[in-house]
Structures are given as C-alpha cells and as structure tokens.
Amino acid sequence: MKIIICGAAGRMGQAILSVAKADENVQVVGAFEYDGSSAIGSGTPRVAPISDLEKVLPQADALIDFTSPDSALKNLKAAKKYKIPVVIGTTGFIDEQKNEIAEIAKSIPVVMSPNMSIGVNLLFKLVDEVAKKIPDYDIEIVELHHNKKKDAPSGTAAKLAEVAAKGIGKKIESVGVYGRHGIIGTRNQDEIGVMSVRAGDIVGDHTVYFAGPGERIELTHRAHSRDTFAAGAVRAAKWLKGKQPGLYDMQDVLELK
Ligand SMILES: NC(=O)C1=CN([C@@H]2O[C@H](COP(=O)(O)OP(=O)(O)OC[C@H]3O[C@@H](n4cnc5c(N)ncnc54)[C@H](O)[C@@H]3O)[C@@H](O)[C@H]2O)C=CC1
Ligand SMILES: O=C(O)C1=N[C@H](C(=O)O)C[C@H](O)C1
C-alpha cells in the first residue's frame, strides 16, 4: 500500500509516519508540507513542498490528510484529478466545505472522520443509545485538548453533539450552546452545552454527561497517544483499496454500523 501524507511535519503527520514505518505493508511515497515550510528537505522520507503533490499522486494508492480545512480541500481536489482515494482526518470544516467534500466523494472514495480511534467511534454509538433511552436528561459535552489546537469545539465534540441531538430528536443547529458566560438564565430543557478546554499537551479527552434527578452518567474517552489516531488513519487507507466512490467514515471502516 503506497500512501501520501499531507501535513507530514505536523503532530499527526509525524505519528502517521512512525506507524507507517513499523508496517511492512505500507510505503510512504510522498510526505508533504506547505511550500516554504522549514520542514522541507528534512526527515525520512524527505518532506517535499505541496506544490509537488501532483508529481507523486499517480503512484499512490491513498492520500492521508491532516492539515487545515482549506489545505485539505485543495489536496482532495488534486486527488480527485488522479482518482486517488483519500482519508481526511482534518477537522474544522464549515458546512460549505463539507458539501464540497461530499460532492467530490461522488467521484472518489473518501473516509472522513474527526476521530480515527476505535474508542471514540464506539462512544458515538453509546451516546446515540443513551440519548434515545433518556431524552429528558440534560446533555453536556466537555472536550480537553493541547494548547496548540486551532479549532473549537473539537471535530469529535461537534460530532458527539450532533449524535446526541439526533438521539433526542433535535437538530444540533437549534440546541447547541457553545460556552456560557454572564447572567444567561436557567438552562433550557433541550440545550446541549459544548465546552472546550485548551491546556498543556493533552492529546484529547471527551466526556458526555447525561444528568437527571439525583444522578448522572459520564461517558469519557481519553486518548493517551496520537498513535491511536494514526493507526486508524492507516487502517482507513488500507480499507479504501478497491472501494466504490462515496463518503465513508470510521464506523464503516471499523464495521460498527
Ligand atoms: N481525525 C482524527 O483522528 C484527528 C484529527 N486531528 C486533526 O488533524 C489536523 C491536524 O492536527 P495536528 O497534526 O495536531 O496539527 P499540526 O498543526 O501539528 O499539523 C498540521 C500540519 O499541516 C501542515 N500544512 C498546512 N497546510 C498544508 C498544506 N497545504 N500542505 C501540506 N501541509 C500543510 C502544517 O504546516 C502542519 O505541519 C487538525 O485539524 C486536527 O484537529 C488531529 C488528531 C486526530
Ligand atoms: O487536534 C487534535 O489534536 C485532535 N483533533 C481531533 C478533533 O478535533 O476532534 C481529534 C482528537 O481529539 C485530537
């Protein structure tokens, strides 16, 4: 399996490179960074400028992207030109960009997930189940990440909120509350609070609270290492081989649906 990594010098890019190195069935044929990055020319394989992406795309079986929303979309468009399957781990897309990705996925197979870990993908299922069983309990989500993270809430927290809202028969657009401050009045029955903490080098924690009279359930996932996301991304790239065009997620890859 020949893969390309976009965002190769980043935290996730480095984790994927080390997972790929340890896997004899995976060969990294391209490691890319933005043009002008100080990482260009360093590392094994040598990091190349993203303007060279199209030179390598024809040799690849899959492209894995952990960059930024704008860059991920550009890289996806280049992959479409050469009909190369794509794994998108990048988070923070706005709705318009998500629609563009869905449109491109009609031509090539794409796995997109805000979280590539097995545990969080099980958590999505658990939250759906609990929300459906106790829809009148207050639902709150707290996510903790490192102080270098750019987007908030995390893509995972946004997805957890979407799943919980759907579980209680609501749309997250109508019930989501992102942070609270001041004399805001009492909590509305249906609102789903989403709170973001940014501190130190926390890899990624997510807790979903279901609170009712005299009790609460807390469902927590804690990532100990980025290797869990990296292994998931490489697994998704392998899974894409031979797949029909379409927009898939990690629940498809892990057969959790
Ligand atoms: N789906 C998942 O399981 C996970 C998703 N993420 C997401 O992945 C993304 C990246 O996270 P990190 O690695 O922590 O960030 P990072 O900032 O350490 O790495 C991103 C890298 O992409 C590079 N980059 C930016 N534009 C580029 C372009 N046009 N071409 C090539 N490289 C480019 C940057 O220079 C940087 O090295 C974020 O959106 C984050 O939320 C992070 C961890 C797990
Ligand atoms: O930026 C990160 O680090 C992470 N981002 C993902 C997200 O936004 O959900 C997943 C993970 O929690 C780490």
Coordinates of C-alpha atoms in Angstrom, one line a residue, residues 36-211:
G36 CA 8.1 27.4 2.4
S37 CA 7.8 25.2 5.5
S38 CA 11.1 24.9 7.3
A39 CA 10.5 21.1 7.4
I40 CA 11.0 20.7 3.6
G41 CA 14.1 18.6 2.9
S42 CA 14.2 17.1 6.4
G43 CA 13.1 13.6 7.6
T44 CA 12.9 10.2 6.1
P45 CA 11.3 10.2 3.6
R46 CA 12.2 13.7 2.8
V47 CA 9.5 16.2 3.3
A48 CA 8.6 17.9 -0.1
P49 CA 6.6 21.1 -0.9
I50 CA 2.9 20.6 -1.5
S51 CA 3.3 22.1 -5.0
D52 CA 4.9 18.8 -6.0
L53 CA 1.9 16.7 -4.9
E54 CA 0.6 16.1 -8.4
K55 CA 4.0 14.6 -9.4
V56 CA 3.6 11.8 -6.8
L57 CA -0.2 11.3 -6.9
P58 CA -0.2 8.9 -9.9
Q59 CA 2.0 6.4 -7.9
A60 CA -0.2 6.4 -4.8
D61 CA -2.9 4.1 -3.5
A62 CA -4.2 6.6 -1.0
L63 CA -3.6 10.2 0.3
I64 CA -3.9 10.9 4.1
D65 CA -4.6 14.5 5.0
F66 CA -4.1 16.0 8.5
T67 CA -3.5 19.7 7.6
S68 CA -6.1 22.5 7.8
P69 CA -9.6 22.8 6.2
D70 CA -8.5 24.9 3.2
S71 CA -5.5 22.8 2.5
A72 CA -7.4 19.5 2.9
L73 CA -9.9 20.7 0.3
K74 CA -7.2 21.6 -2.2
N75 CA -5.4 18.3 -1.7
L76 CA -8.7 16.4 -2.1
K77 CA -9.3 18.2 -5.4
A78 CA -5.8 17.2 -6.6
A79 CA -6.5 13.5 -5.6
K80 CA -9.8 13.6 -7.5
K81 CA -7.9 14.5 -10.7
Y82 CA -5.9 11.3 -10.4
K83 CA -8.8 9.2 -8.9
I84 CA -6.8 8.5 -5.7
P85 CA -8.8 7.6 -2.5
V86 CA -8.4 10.0 0.4
V87 CA -8.5 9.8 4.2
I88 CA -9.4 13.1 5.8
G89 CA -8.6 13.5 9.5
T90 CA -8.5 17.2 9.4
T91 CA -11.3 19.0 11.4
G92 CA -12.9 22.4 11.5
F93 CA -14.7 22.4 8.1
I94 CA -17.6 24.8 7.6
D95 CA -20.8 23.5 6.1
E96 CA -20.0 24.8 2.6
Q97 CA -16.6 22.9 2.7
K98 CA -18.4 19.7 3.9
N99 CA -20.8 20.0 1.0
E100 CA -17.9 20.3 -1.4
I101 CA -16.2 17.2 0.1
A102 CA -19.5 15.3 -0.3
E103 CA -19.7 16.3 -3.9
I104 CA -16.1 15.2 -4.7
A105 CA -16.7 11.9 -2.9
K106 CA -19.2 11.1 -5.7
S107 CA -16.1 10.6 -7.9
I108 CA -13.6 9.0 -5.5
P109 CA -13.8 7.0 -2.2
V110 CA -13.2 9.2 0.8
V111 CA -13.1 8.3 4.5
M112 CA -13.6 11.4 6.6
S113 CA -13.8 11.2 10.4
P114 CA -13.0 13.8 13.1
N115 CA -11.6 10.9 15.2
M116 CA -9.9 7.8 13.9
S117 CA -9.7 6.0 17.3
I118 CA -11.7 2.8 17.9
G119 CA -12.8 4.1 21.3
V120 CA -14.4 7.3 20.1
N121 CA -16.2 5.6 17.3
L122 CA -17.7 3.2 20.0
L123 CA -18.5 6.3 22.1
F124 CA -20.6 7.7 19.1
K125 CA -22.7 4.6 19.3
L126 CA -23.0 4.7 23.1
V127 CA -24.1 8.3 23.1
D128 CA -26.7 7.6 20.4
E129 CA -28.1 4.7 22.5
V130 CA -28.2 6.6 25.9
A131 CA -29.7 9.8 24.3
K132 CA -32.5 7.7 22.9
K133 CA -33.2 6.0 26.2
I134 CA -33.1 9.1 28.4
P135 CA -34.0 12.0 26.1
D136 CA -35.2 14.2 29.0
Y137 CA -31.8 14.1 30.8
D138 CA -29.5 17.2 30.4
I139 CA -26.8 16.5 27.9
E140 CA -23.4 18.4 28.3
I141 CA -20.2 17.8 26.5
V142 CA -16.7 18.8 27.6
E143 CA -13.6 18.3 25.5
L144 CA -9.9 18.9 26.5
H145 CA -7.1 19.4 24.1
H146 CA -3.5 20.7 23.9
N147 CA -2.8 24.4 23.7
K148 CA -1.8 24.3 20.0
K149 CA -5.2 23.1 18.8
K150 CA -6.7 25.7 16.4
D151 CA -10.3 24.7 16.1
A152 CA -13.1 24.7 18.7
P153 CA -15.1 22.8 19.6
S154 CA -13.1 19.7 18.5
G155 CA -14.5 17.9 15.5
T156 CA -15.1 15.0 17.8
A157 CA -17.2 17.1 20.3
A158 CA -19.1 18.6 17.4
K159 CA -19.9 15.1 16.1
L160 CA -20.9 13.9 19.7
A161 CA -23.2 16.8 20.0
E162 CA -24.8 16.1 16.6
V163 CA -25.3 12.4 17.5
A164 CA -26.8 13.3 20.9
A165 CA -29.1 15.9 19.4
K166 CA -30.3 13.4 16.8
G167 CA -30.8 10.8 19.6
I168 CA -33.3 13.2 21.3
G169 CA -35.0 14.0 18.0
K170 CA -33.5 17.5 17.7
K171 CA -31.1 19.3 15.3
I172 CA -27.8 20.4 16.8
E173 CA -28.2 23.8 15.0
S174 CA -31.2 24.5 17.2
V175 CA -30.0 23.1 20.5
G176 CA -26.2 23.6 20.6
V177 CA -24.8 26.1 23.1
Y178 CA -21.0 26.7 22.8
G179 CA -19.7 28.0 26.1
R180 CA -21.6 30.1 28.7
H181 CA -20.9 33.5 30.3
G182 CA -22.8 36.1 32.3
I183 CA -26.5 36.2 33.6
I184 CA -27.7 33.8 30.9
G185 CA -30.8 32.5 32.8
T186 CA -31.6 28.9 33.6
R187 CA -30.8 26.0 31.3
N188 CA -33.3 25.3 28.5
Q189 CA -34.5 21.7 28.7
D190 CA -33.2 20.7 25.3
E191 CA -30.0 22.6 25.0
I192 CA -26.7 20.6 24.6
G193 CA -23.8 22.5 26.0
V194 CA -20.4 22.0 24.4
M195 CA -17.3 23.3 26.4
S196 CA -13.7 23.4 25.2
V197 CA -10.6 23.4 27.4
R198 CA -7.2 24.1 25.9
A199 CA -4.2 23.3 28.2
G200 CA -0.7 21.9 28.1
D201 CA -0.1 18.8 26.0
I202 CA -3.4 17.0 26.5
V203 CA -3.8 14.6 23.5
G204 CA -7.6 14.6 23.5
D205 CA -10.3 13.9 26.1
H206 CA -14.1 13.9 25.5
T207 CA -16.8 13.5 28.2
V208 CA -20.5 13.4 27.5
Y209 CA -22.7 14.0 30.6
F210 CA -26.3 12.8 30.9
A211 CA -27.7 14.4 34.1

